[in-house]
Coordinates of C-alpha atoms in Angstrom, one line a residue:
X1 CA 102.3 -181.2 -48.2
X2 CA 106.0 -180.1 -48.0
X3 CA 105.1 -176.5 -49.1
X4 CA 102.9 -176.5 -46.6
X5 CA 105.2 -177.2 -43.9
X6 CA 108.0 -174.7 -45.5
X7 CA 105.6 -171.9 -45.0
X8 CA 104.9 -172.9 -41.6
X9 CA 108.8 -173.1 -40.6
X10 CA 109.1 -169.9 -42.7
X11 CA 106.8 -168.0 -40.4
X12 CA 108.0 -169.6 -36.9
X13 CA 111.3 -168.3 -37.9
X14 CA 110.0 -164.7 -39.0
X15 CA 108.0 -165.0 -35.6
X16 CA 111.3 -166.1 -33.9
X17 CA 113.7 -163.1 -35.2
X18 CA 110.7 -160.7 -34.3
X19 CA 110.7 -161.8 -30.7
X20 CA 114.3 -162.2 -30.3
X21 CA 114.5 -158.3 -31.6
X22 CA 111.5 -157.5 -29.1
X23 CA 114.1 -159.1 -26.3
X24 CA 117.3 -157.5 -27.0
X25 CA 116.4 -154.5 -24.5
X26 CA 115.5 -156.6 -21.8
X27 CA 118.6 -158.5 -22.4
X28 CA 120.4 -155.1 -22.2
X29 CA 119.0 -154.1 -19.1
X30 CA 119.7 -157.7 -17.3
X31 CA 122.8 -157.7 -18.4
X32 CA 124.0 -154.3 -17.6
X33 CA 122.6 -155.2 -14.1
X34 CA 125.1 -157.6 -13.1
X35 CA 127.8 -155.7 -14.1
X36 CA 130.5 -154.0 -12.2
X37 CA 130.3 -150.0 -12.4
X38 CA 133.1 -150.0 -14.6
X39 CA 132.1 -152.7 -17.2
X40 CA 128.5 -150.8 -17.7
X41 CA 130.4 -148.0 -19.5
X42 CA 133.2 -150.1 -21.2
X43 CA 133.8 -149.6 -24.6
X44 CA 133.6 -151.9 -26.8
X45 CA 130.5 -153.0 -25.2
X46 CA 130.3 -156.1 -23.4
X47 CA 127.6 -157.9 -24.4
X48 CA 127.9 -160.8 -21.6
X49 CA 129.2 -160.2 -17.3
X50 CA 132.3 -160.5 -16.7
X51 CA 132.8 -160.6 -13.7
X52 CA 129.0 -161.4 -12.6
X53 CA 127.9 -159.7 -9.7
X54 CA 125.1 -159.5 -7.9
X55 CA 126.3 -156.5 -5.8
X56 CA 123.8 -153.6 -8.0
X57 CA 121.1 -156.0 -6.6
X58 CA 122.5 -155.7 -3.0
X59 CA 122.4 -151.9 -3.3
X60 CA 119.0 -151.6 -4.7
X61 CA 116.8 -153.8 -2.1
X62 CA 119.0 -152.6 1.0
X63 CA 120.3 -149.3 1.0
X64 CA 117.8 -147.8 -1.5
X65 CA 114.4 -149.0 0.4
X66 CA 113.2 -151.0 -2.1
X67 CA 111.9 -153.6 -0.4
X68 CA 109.4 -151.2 1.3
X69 CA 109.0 -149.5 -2.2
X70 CA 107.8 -153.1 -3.5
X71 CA 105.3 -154.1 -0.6
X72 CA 103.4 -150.8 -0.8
X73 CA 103.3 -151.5 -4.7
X74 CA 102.1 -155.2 -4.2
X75 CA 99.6 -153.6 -1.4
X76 CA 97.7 -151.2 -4.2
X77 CA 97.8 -153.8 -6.8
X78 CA 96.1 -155.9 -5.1
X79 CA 93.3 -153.8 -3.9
X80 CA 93.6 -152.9 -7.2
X81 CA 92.6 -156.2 -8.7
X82 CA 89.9 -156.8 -6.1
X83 CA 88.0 -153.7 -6.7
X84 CA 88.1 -153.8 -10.2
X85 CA 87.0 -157.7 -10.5
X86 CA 84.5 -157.0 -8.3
X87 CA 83.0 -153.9 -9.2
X88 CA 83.5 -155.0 -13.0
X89 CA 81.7 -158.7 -12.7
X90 CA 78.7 -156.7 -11.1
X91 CA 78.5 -153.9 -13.2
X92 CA 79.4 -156.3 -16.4
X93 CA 76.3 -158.4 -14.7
X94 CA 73.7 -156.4 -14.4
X95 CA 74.4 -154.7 -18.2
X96 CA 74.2 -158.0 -19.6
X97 CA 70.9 -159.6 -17.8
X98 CA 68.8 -156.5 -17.3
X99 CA 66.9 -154.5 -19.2
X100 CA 66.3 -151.2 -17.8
X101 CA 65.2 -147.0 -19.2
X102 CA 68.8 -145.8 -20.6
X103 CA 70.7 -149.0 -20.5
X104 CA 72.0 -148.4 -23.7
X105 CA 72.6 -144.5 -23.7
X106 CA 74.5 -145.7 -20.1
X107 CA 76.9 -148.6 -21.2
X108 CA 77.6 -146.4 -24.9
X109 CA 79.1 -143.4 -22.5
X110 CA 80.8 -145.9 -20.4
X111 CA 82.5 -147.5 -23.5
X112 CA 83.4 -143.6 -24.2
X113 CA 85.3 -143.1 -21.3
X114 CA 88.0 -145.4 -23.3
X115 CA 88.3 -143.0 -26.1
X116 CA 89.1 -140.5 -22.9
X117 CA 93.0 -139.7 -23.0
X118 CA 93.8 -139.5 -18.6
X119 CA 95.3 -136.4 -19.5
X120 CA 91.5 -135.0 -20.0
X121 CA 90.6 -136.0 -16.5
X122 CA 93.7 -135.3 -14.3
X123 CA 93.4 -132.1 -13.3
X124 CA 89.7 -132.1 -12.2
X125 CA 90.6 -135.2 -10.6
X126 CA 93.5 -134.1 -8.3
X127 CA 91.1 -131.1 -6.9
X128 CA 88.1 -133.5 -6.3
X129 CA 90.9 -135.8 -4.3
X130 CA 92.4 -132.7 -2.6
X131 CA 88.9 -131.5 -1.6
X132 CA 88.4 -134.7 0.1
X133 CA 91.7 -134.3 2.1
X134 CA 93.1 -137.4 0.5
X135 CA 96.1 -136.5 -1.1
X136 CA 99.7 -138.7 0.3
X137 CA 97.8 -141.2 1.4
X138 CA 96.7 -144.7 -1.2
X139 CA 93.0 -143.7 -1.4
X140 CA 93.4 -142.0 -5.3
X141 CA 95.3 -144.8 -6.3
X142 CA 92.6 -147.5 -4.9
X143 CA 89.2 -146.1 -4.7
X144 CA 88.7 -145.8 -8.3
X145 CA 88.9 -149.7 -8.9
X146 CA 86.0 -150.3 -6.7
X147 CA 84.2 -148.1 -8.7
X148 CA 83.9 -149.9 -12.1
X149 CA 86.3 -149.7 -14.9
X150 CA 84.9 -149.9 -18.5
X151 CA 87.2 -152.5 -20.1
X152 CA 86.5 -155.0 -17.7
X153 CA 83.1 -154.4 -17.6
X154 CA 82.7 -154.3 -21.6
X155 CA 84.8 -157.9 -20.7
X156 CA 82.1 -159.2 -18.5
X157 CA 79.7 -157.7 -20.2
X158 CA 80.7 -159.6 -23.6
X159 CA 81.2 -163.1 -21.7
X160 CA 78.2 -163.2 -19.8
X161 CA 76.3 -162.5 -22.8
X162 CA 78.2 -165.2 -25.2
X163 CA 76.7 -168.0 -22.1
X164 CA 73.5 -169.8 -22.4
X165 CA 70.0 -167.6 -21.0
X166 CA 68.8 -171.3 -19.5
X167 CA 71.7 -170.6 -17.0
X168 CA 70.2 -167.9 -15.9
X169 CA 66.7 -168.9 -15.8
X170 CA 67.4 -172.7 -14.2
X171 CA 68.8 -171.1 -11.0
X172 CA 66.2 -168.4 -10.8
X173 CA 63.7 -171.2 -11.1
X174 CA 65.7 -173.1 -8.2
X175 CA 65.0 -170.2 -6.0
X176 CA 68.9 -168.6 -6.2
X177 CA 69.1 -164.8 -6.2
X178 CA 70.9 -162.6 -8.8
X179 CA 73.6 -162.3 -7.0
X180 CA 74.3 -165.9 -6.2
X181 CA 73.7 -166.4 -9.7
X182 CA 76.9 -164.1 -10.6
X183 CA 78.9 -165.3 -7.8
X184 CA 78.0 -169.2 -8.1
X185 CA 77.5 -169.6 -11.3
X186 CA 78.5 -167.3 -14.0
X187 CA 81.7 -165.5 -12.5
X188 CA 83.3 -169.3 -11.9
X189 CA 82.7 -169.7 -15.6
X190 CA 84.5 -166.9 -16.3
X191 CA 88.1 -167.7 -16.0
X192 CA 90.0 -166.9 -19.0
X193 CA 87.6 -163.4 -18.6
X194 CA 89.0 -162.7 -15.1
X195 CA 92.5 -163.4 -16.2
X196 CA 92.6 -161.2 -18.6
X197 CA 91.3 -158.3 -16.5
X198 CA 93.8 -159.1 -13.1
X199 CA 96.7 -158.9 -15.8
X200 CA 95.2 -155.8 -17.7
X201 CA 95.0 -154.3 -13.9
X202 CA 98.2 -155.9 -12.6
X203 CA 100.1 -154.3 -15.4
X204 CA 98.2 -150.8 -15.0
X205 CA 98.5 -150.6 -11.4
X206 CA 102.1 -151.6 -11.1
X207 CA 103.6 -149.3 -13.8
X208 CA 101.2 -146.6 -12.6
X209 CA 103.8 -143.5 -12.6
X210 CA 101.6 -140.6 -12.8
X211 CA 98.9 -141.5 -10.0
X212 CA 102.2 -141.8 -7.4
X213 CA 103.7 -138.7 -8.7
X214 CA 100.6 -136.5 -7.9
X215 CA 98.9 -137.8 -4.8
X216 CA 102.1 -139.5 -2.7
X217 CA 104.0 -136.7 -1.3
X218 CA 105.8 -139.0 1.8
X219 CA 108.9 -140.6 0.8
X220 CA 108.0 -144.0 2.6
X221 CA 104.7 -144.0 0.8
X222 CA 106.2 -144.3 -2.4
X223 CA 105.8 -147.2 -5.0
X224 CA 107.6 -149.0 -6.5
X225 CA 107.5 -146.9 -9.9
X226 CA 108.4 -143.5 -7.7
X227 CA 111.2 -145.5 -6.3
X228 CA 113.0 -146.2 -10.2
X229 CA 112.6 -142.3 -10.3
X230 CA 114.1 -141.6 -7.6
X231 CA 117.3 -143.5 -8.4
X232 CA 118.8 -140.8 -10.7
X233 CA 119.0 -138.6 -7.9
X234 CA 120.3 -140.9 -5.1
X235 CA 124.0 -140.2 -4.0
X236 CA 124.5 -144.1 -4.4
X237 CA 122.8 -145.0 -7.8
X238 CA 123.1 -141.3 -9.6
X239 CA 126.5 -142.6 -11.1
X240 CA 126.4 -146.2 -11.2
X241 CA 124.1 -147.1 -14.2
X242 CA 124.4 -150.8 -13.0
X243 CA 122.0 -150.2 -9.9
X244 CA 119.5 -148.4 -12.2
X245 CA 120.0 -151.2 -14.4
X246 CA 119.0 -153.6 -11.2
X247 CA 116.0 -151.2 -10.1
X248 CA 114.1 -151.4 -13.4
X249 CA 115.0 -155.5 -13.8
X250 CA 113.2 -155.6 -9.9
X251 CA 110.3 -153.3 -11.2
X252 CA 109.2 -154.9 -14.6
X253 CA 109.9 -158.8 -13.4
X254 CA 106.4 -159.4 -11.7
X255 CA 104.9 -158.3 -14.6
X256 CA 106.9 -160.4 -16.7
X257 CA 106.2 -163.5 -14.2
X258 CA 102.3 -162.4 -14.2
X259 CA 102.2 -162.2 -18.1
X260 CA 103.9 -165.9 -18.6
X261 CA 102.0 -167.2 -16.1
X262 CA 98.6 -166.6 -17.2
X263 CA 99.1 -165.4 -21.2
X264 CA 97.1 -168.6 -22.2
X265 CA 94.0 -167.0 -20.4
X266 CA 94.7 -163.7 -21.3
X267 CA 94.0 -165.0 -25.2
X268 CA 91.1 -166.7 -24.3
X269 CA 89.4 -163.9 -22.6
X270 CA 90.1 -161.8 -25.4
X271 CA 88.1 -164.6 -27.9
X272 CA 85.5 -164.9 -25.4
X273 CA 85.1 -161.0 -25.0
X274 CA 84.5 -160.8 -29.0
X275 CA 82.2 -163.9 -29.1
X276 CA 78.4 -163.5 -28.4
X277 CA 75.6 -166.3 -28.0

């Protein structure tokens, strides 16, 4: 019995040194971002503030616009994460409950589209955007969610599968349609599922770099990624590595906040995905 708990000490505190060294850039970063100018570039380092300021933080959300930077990145996340919870749960649906000619040959391509590096697809993709007369405006950066995307339909797909056929049958007997079916029944039974996919998305759409990059061309438009770029040319940040310290802390907390808030689904939808009934 004592062995047993040794070994289990012995891997929390393997587990433990692996995260800590995981954390010691983040810790850089936060801590270079309450530094004065001067103390960022002090040698020997110093490894805690001192003094603490807060001013890099000042400079970043009021002279450097990234306040507007932030809502137009929370405004294409979140269209991101309803088109692609939508579209997905449908799609995911309709794969998993009806038989059709080429369901198979379909869903195996779709699943290939993973294998697909974006690199494959960007250039087509910027003319069949600039055709369209959509380029600097959000339409590239949105549209595409509402059109299905294959991880969270393979997701939906693999969960809807894993639940019980009398579900399905009882509330076509009861009179409900397929779509009340999804939307009453089987997508509230998919929690852990749709948690998974809104942080997949979140964390997709928020660091998106290269979507910005090539289809926003107005300054105002940017996000919140284009605005960290833009910081080693600004007049005010280009020599103070404290305020580009500050930008990325601003840009990678909501996905920190997201992650920790809803990790415990996240691993659940991934069980559920690789479970089948």
């Amino acid at each position: 019995m004592k062995t047993k708990y040794i070994k289990r000490y012995f891997y929390y505190i393997i587990l433990a040194i692996g995260a800590f060294i995981m954390l010691i850039p983040f810790l850089w970063v936060f801590s270079n971002s309450l530094k004065t100018a001067e103390n960022v570039l002090r040698i020997p380092p110093q490894y805690i503030p001192n003094p603490l300021t807060l001013e890099n933080f000042k400079i970043v959300l009021k002279e450097l616009s990234f306040m507007r930077y932030m809502a137009n990145s929370f405004f294409v996340v979140i269209m991101n994460l309803i088109g692609t919870v939508f579209s997905s749960a449908l799609i995911g649906f309709g794969f998993a409950m009806f038989d059709f000619k080429g369901k198979k040959l379909l869903f195996t391509l779709m699943l290939a589209t993973l294998m697909m590096p974006s690199q494959v697809t960007m250039i087509p993709t910027y003319f069949i955007w600039s055709k369209a007369g959509f380029l600097d405006t959000y339409a590239p950066l949105i549209i595409p969610g509402f059109l299905g995307q294959a991880t969270g339909i393979f997701l939906f797909h693999q969960n809807y599968k894993s639940m019980p056929n009398v579900l399905y049958e009882s509330a076509l007997i009861d009179g409900c349609n397929p779509l009340g079916i999804l939307f009453r029944i089987y997508f509230p039974l998919s929690k852990p599922t749709v948690m998974t996919l809104v942080i997949l998305t979140f964390i997709g759409a928020w660091n998106n770099t290269m979507g910005p990059l090539l289809y926003l061309q107005t300054r105002e438009k940017y996000t919140l990624t284009m605005g960290l770029l833009t910081l080693n040319s600004s007049p005010i940040a280009g020599a103070n590595m404290g305020v580009r310290m500050a930008g990325a802390v601003i840009t990678m907390a909501p996905v920190i906040l997201v992650f920790l808030f809803a990790q415990k689904y996240f691993v659940q939808g991934n069980i559920s995905s690789g479970v089948k009934g």
